[in-house]
Coordinates of C-alpha atoms in Angstrom, one line a residue:
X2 CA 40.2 30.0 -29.6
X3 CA 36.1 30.6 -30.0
X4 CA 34.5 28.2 -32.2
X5 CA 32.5 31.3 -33.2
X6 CA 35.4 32.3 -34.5
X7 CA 35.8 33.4 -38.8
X8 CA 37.9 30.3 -40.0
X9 CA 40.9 32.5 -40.9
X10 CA 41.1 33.4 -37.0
X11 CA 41.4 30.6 -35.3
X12 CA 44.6 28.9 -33.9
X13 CA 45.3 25.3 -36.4
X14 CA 43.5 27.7 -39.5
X15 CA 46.6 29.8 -40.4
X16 CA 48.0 28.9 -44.1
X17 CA 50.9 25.9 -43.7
X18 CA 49.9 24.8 -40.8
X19 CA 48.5 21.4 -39.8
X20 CA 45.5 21.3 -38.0
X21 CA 45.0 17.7 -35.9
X22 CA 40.9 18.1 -35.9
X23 CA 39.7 18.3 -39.4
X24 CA 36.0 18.9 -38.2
X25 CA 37.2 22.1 -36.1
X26 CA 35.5 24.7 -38.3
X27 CA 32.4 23.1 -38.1
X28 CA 32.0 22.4 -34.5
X29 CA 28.7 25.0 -32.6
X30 CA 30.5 27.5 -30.8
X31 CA 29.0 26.2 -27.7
X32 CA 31.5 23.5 -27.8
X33 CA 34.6 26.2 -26.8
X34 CA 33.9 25.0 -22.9
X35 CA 34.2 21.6 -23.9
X36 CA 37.0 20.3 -22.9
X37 CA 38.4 17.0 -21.1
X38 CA 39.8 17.5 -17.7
X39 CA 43.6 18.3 -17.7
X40 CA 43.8 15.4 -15.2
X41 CA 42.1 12.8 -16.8
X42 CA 45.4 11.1 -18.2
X43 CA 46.6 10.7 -14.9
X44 CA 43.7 8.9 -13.7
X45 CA 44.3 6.0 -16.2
X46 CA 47.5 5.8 -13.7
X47 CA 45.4 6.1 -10.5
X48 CA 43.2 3.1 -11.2
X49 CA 46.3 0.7 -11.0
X50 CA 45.5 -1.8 -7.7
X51 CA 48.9 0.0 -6.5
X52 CA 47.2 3.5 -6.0
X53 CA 44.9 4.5 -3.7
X54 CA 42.1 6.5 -4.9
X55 CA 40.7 9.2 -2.8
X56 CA 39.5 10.7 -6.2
X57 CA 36.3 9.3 -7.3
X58 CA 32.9 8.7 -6.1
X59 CA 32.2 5.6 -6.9
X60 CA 29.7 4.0 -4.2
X61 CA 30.5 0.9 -2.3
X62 CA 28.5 -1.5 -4.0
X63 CA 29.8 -4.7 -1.9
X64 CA 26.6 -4.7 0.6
X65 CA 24.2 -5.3 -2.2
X66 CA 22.5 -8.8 -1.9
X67 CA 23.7 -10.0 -5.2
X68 CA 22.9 -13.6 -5.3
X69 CA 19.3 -12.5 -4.8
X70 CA 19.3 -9.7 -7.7
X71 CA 20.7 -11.6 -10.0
X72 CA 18.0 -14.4 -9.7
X73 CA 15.3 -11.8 -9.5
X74 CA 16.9 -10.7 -13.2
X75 CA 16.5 -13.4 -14.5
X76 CA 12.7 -13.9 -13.2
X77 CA 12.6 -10.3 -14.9
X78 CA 13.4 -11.4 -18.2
X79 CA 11.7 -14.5 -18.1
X80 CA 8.5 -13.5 -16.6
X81 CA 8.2 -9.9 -18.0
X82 CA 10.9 -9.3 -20.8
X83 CA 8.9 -8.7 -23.4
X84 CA 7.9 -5.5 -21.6
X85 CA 11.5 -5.2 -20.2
X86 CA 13.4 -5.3 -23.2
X87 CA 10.8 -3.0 -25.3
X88 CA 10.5 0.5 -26.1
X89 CA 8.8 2.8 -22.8
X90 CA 7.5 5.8 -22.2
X91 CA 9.6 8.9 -22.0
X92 CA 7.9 9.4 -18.7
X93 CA 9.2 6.4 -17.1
X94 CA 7.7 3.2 -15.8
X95 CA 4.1 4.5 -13.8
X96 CA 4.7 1.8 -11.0
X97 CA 8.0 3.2 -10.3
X98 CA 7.0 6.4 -10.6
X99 CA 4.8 5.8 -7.6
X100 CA 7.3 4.2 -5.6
X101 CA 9.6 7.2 -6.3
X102 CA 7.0 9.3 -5.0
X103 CA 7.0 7.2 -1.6
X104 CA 10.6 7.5 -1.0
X105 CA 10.7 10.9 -1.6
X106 CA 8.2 11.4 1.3
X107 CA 10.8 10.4 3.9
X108 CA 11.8 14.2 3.2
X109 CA 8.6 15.7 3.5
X110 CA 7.3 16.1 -0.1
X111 CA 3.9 15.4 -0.9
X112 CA 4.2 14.9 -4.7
X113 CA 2.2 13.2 -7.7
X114 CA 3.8 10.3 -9.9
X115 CA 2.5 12.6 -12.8
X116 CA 5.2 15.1 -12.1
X117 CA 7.6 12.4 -11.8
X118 CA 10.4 12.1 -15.1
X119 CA 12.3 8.8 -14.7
X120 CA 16.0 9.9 -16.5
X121 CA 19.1 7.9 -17.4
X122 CA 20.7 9.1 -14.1
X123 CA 20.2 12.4 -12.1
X124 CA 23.1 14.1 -14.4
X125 CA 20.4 13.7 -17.0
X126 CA 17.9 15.4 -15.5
X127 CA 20.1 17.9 -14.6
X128 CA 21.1 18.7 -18.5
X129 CA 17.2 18.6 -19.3
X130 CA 16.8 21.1 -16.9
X131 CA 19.3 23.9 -17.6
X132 CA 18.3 22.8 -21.5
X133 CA 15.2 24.3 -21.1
X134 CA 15.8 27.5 -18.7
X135 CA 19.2 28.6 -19.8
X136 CA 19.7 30.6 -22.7
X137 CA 23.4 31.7 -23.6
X138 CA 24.5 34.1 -20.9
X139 CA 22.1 33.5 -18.4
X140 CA 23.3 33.2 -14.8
X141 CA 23.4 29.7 -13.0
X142 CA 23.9 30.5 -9.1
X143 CA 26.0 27.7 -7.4
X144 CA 27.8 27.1 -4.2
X145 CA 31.3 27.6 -4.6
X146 CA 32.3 24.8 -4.6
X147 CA 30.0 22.7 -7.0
X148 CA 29.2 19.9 -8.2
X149 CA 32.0 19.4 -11.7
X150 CA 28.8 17.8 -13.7
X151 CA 26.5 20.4 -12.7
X152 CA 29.3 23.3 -14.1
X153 CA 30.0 21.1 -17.2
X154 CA 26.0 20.9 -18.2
X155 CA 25.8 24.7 -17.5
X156 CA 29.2 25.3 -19.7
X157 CA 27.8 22.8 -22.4
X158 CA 24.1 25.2 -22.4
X159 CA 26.7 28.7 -22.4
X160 CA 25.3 29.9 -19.1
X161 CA 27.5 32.1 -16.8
X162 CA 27.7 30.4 -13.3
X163 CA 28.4 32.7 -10.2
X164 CA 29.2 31.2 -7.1
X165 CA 27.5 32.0 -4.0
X166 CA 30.1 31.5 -0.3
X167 CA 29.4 28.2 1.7
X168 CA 30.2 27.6 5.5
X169 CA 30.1 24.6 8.0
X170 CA 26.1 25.2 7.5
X171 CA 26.0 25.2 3.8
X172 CA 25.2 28.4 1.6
X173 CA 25.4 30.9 3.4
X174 CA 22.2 33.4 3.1
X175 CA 23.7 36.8 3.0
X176 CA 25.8 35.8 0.1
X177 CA 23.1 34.5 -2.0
X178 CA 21.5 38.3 -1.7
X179 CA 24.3 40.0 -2.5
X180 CA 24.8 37.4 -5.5
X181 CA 21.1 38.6 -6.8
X182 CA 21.6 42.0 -5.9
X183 CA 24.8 42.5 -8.0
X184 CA 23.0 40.7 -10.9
X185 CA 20.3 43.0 -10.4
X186 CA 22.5 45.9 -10.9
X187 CA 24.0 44.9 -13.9
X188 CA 21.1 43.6 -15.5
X189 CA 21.9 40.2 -15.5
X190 CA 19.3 37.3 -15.4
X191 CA 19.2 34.7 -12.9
X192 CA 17.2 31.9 -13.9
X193 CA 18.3 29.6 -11.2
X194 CA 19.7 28.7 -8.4
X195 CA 21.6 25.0 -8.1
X196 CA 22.1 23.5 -5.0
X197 CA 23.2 20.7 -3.3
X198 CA 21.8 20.9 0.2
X199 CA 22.5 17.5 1.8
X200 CA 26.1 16.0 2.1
X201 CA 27.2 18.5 -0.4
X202 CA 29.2 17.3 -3.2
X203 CA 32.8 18.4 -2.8
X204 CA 32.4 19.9 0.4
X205 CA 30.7 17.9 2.4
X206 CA 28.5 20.3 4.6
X207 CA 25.1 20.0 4.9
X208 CA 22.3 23.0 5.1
X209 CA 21.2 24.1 8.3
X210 CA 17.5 23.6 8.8
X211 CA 16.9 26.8 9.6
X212 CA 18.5 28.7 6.5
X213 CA 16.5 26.9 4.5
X214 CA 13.6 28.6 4.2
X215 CA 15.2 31.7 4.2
X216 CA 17.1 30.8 0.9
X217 CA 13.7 29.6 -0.5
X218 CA 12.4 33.2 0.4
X219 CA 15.4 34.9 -1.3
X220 CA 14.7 32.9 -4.6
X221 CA 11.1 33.9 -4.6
X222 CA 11.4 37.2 -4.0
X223 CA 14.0 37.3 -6.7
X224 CA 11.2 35.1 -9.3
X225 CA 14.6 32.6 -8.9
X226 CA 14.2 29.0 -9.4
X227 CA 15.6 26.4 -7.2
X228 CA 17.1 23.6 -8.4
X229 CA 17.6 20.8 -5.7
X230 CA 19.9 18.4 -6.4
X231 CA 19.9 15.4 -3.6
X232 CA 21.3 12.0 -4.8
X233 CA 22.8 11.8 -1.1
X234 CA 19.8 12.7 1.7
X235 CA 19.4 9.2 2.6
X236 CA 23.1 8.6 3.5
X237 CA 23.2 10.5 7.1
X238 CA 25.1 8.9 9.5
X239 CA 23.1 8.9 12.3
X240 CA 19.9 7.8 10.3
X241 CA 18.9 11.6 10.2
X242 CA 16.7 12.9 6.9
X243 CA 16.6 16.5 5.8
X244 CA 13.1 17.9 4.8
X245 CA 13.8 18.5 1.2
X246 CA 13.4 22.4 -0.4
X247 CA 11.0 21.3 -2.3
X248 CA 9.0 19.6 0.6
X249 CA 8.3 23.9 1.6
X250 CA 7.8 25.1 -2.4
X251 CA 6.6 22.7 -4.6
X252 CA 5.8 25.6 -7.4
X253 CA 9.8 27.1 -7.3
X254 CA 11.4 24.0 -7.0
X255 CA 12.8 21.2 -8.8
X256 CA 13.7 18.4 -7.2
X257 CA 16.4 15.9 -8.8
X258 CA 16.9 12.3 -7.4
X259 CA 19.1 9.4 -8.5
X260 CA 19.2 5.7 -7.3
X261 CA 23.1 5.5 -8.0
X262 CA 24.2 6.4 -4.2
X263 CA 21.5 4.3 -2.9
X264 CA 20.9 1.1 -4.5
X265 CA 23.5 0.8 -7.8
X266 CA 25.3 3.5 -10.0
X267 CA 25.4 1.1 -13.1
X268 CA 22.3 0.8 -14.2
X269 CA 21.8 4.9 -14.2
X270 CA 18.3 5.4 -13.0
X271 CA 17.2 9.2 -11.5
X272 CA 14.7 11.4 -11.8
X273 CA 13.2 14.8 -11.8
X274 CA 10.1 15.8 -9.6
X275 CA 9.0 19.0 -11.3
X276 CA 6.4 21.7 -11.3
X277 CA 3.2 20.3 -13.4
X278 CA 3.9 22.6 -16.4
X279 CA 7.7 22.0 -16.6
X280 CA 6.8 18.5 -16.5
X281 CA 5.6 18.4 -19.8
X282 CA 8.8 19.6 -21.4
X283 CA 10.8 17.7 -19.3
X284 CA 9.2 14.8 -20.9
X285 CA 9.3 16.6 -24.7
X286 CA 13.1 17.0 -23.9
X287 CA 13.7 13.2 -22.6
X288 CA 12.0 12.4 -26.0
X289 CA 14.3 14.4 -27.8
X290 CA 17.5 13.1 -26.0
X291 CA 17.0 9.1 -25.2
X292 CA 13.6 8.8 -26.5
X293 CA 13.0 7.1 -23.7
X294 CA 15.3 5.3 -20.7
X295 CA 16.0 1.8 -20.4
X296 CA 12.9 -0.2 -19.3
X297 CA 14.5 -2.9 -18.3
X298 CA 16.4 -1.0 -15.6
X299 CA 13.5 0.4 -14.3
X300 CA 12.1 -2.5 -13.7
X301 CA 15.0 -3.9 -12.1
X302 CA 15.0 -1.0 -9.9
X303 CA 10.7 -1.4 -9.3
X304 CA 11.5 -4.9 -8.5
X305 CA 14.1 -4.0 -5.6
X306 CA 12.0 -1.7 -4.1
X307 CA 8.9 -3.8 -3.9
X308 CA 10.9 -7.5 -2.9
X309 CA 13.9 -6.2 -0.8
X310 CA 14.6 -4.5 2.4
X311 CA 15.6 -1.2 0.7
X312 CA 15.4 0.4 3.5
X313 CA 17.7 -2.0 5.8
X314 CA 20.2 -2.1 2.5
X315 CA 20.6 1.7 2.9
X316 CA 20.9 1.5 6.7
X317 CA 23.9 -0.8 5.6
X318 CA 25.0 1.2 3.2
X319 CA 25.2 4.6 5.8
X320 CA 27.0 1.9 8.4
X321 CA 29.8 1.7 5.5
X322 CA 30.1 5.2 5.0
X323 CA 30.3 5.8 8.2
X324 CA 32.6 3.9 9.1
X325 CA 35.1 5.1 6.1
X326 CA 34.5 8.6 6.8
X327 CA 35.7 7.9 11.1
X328 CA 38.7 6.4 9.0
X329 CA 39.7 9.0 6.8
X330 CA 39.0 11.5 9.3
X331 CA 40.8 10.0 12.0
X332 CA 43.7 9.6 9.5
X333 CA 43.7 13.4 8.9
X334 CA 44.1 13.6 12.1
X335 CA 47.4 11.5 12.9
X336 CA 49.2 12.5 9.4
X337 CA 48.0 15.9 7.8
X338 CA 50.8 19.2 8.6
X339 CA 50.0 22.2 10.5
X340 CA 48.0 24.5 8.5
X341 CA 45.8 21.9 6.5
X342 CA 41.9 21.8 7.7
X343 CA 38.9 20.0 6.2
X344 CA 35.4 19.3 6.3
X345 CA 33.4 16.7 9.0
X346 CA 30.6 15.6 6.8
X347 CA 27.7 13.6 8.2
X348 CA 26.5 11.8 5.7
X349 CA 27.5 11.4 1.8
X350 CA 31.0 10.6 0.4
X351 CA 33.4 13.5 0.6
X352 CA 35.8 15.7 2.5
X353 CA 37.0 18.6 1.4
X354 CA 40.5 19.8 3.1
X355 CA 42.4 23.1 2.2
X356 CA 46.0 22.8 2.4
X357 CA 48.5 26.1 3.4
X358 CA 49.2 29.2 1.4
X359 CA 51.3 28.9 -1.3
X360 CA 50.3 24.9 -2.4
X361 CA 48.7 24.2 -5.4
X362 CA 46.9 21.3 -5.5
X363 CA 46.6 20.6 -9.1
X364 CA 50.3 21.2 -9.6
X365 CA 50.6 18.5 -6.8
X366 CA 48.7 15.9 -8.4
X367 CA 50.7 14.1 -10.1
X368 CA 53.7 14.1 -7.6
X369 CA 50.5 12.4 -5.6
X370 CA 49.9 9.8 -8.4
X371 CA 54.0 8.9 -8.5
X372 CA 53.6 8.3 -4.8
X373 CA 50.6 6.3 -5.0
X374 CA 47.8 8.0 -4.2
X375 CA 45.2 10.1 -5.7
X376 CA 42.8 12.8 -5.2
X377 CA 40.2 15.6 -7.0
X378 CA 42.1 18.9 -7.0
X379 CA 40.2 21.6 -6.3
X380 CA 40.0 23.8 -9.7
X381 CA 37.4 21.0 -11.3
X382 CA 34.9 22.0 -8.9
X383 CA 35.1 25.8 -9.5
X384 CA 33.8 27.5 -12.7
X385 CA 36.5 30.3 -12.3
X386 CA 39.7 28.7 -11.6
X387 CA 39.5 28.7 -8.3
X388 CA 40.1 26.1 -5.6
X389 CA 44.0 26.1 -6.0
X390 CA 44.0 25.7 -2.4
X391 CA 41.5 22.9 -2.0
X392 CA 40.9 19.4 -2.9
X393 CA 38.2 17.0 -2.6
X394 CA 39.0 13.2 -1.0
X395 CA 36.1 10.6 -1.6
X396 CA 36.0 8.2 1.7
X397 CA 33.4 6.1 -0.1
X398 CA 35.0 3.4 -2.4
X399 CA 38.4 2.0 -0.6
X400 CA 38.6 0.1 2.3
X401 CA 39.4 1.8 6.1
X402 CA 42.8 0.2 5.4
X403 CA 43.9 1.7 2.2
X404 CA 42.0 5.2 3.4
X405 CA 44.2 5.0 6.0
X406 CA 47.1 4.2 3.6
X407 CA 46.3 6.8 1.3
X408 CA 45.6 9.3 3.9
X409 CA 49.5 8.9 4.7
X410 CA 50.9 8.7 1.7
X411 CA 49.2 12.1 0.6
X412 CA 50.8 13.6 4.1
X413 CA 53.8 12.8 2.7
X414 CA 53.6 14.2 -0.6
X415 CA 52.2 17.3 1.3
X416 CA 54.9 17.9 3.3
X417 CA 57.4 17.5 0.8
X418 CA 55.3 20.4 -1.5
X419 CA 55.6 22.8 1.5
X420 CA 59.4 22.3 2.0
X421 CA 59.6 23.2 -1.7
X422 CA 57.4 26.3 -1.3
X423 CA 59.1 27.2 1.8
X424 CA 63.0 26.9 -0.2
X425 CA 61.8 28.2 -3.3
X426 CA 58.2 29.8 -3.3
X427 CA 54.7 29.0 -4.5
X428 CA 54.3 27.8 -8.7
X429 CA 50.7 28.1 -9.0
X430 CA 49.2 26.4 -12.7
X431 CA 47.0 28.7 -14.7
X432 CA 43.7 29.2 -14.3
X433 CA 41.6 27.3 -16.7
X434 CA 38.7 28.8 -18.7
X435 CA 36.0 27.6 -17.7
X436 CA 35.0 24.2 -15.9
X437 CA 36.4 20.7 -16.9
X438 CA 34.2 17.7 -18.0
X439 CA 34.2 15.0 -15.4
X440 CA 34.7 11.3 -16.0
X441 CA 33.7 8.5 -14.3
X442 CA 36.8 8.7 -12.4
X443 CA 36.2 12.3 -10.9
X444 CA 32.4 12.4 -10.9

């Protein structure tokens, strides 16, 4: 079904027969993509304290100093809520503006709080951004895997994603040439390229220094944009920062940043560092969408950075992750079968493991949930069905005992799939469409 689709033609519209959505001949016919994941349901069964969730990535947000942030809230409102609770600037708060332009020069970018556009969370930034390059059809290059928001914003804009090989150093040059050669050929238009350089989300590999100037060199020569999407490049383990893309092209790159991995996830507070002229529509566009994001959480976050430690709090916040990613991968280790490899990520929240020939991982899910444990199958993070083979376990949220836990329980399940395969063959699911929307749950 294509909501583009003459009335008569599509499935629900035939004479006699009830249709459950009323409004489904009116619905933009860039909604055919939209669609919840498959898996969502099950997730409503994975957040019970009886399951352990390898699934989402929610961060760890039991280091924060709450005591003190609360009291400094209420000082907020009672010293400056007039301003807090009041309409802003589509820009975002100039003070924090600056400070956003400090942190960002731990990775090497020399930047001006003018080109900085505070958003309700990085995924915001990242919708503003293909809103304004992508037109239907346009190519969107993207690892394979992705990111499942980044493939659901491109889906939602009708832009054709094609994604470009990773290794155990991140994208891999030669692949991203091809990718814009064969576009080339068929007269297809790139408009940009979306990565995730640092602490990749699902995979969990970060770029090699030294390929990245080579991919920036690719994108030029091809007039491609790069789009540089880095909530994680604080979180290395061993205190390590990347220099950002953007810190060796300010003109062909766009820089997104969040404060959800870093200081709190709730009060949904990113940004975008763009080019001078895109800047301007970035901020037309954050008019049109949220007319302006919440001042009051900006100036929650302004406050943290200027009273706390935010450095030391992330310092704590990398000593937690890494001590749940020596967990799960240690876990691995003792309990996964022959066959089954995965990812050693240092920094960020994920591993991503591919299980043996024949296993489908989304079929397997909800075996998984009845045994207590769940994951993010490997299909959500593929705009072309595949990753049937793969899924994506987030280290960041439980503790090292139920990683542990879970880590064993999934073995189990595992093994139990590959005796079935082995008596009776592989049952893959089909392929779906086109990417699924993430939830909370599987973001």
């Amino acid at each position: 079904m294509t909501a583009s689709q003459p009335p008569e033609h599509r499935p629900g519209s035939e004479p006699g027969r009830h249709n459950l959505d009323p409004h489904l001949d009116r619905y933009a016919a860039r909604t055919e993509g939209m669609t919840a994941s498959e898996i969502r349901a099950l997730f409503a069964v994975a957040s019970r304290p009886e399951v352990v969730s390898l699934a989402g990535g929610m961060p760890n947000l039991s280091a924060l100093p709450l005591d003190s942030l609360s009291s400094q809230m209420a000082e907020l409102i009672a010293e400056d809520g007039l301003v807090a609770l009041q309409y802003g600037s589509a820009h975002g708060v100039p003070a924090l503006r600056e400070q956003i332009c400090e942190i960002m020069a731990l990775e090497g970018i020399t930047a001006h709080p003018d080109d900085v556009v505070v958003t309700v969370g990085s995924q915001m930034g990242l919708d503003m951004v293909t809103r304004l390059f992508c037109d239907p059809g346009d190519i969107v290059l993207a690892e394979g895997p992705s990111y499942v928001g980044a493939l659901g914003s491109f889906a939602a804009y009708q832009a054709q994603v094609v994604h470009v090989a990773m290794d155990d150093d991140g994208l891999v040059p030669e692949a991203l040439r091809e990718a814009l050669a064969h576009a080339d050929k068929h007269g297809q238009r790139v408009k940009f390229l979306y990565t995730i350089p640092n602490f990749h989300n699902p995979a969990g590999v970060t770029l090699a220094v030294e390929r990245r100037a080579e991919i920036l060199e690719i994108c030029r020569a091809h007039d491609v944009l790069v789009v540089e999407d880095n909530p994680y490049g604080l979180l290395g383990f061993d205190g390590q920062t990347y220099p950002a893309l953007r810190s060796n092209d300010p003109d062909n790159v766009v820089y997104l940043g969040s404060f959800s991995k870093t200081f709190a996830s709730g009060l949904r507070v990113g940004w975008v560092l763009a080019p001078h002229a895109v800047r301007e529509k970035l901020v037309l566009a954050a008019e049109s969408a949220t007319l302006c994001p919440p001042t009051l959480n900006q100036l929650v976050v302004s406050r943290y950075l200027s009273t706390h430690d935010w450095k030391g709090q992330v310092k704590k916040f990398r000593e937690n992750y890494r001590e749940r990613r020596d967990a799960i991968v240690s876990a691995l280790e003792q309990h996964m079968p022959p066959g089954c490899t995965w990812t050693h990520p240092d920094g960020g929240f994920y591993v991503w493991v591919t299980v043996p020939e024949g296993v489908d991982t989304k079929a397997m899910l909800p075996r998984a949930v009845t045994a207590r444990v769940a994951y993010a199958s490997g299909t959500g993070f593929y705009a072309d069905g595949f990753g049937s083979r793969q899924m994506r376990l987030s280290y960041c949220y439980p503790t090292t005992e139920r990683i542990r836990e879970g880590v064993r329980r999934l073995a189990g399940v595992l093994e139990s799939e590959m005796d079935l395969v082995r008596t009776f063959g592989s049952v893959t699911t089909r392929a779906v469409s086109g990417p699924q929307f993430p939830g909370p749950d599987t973001a």
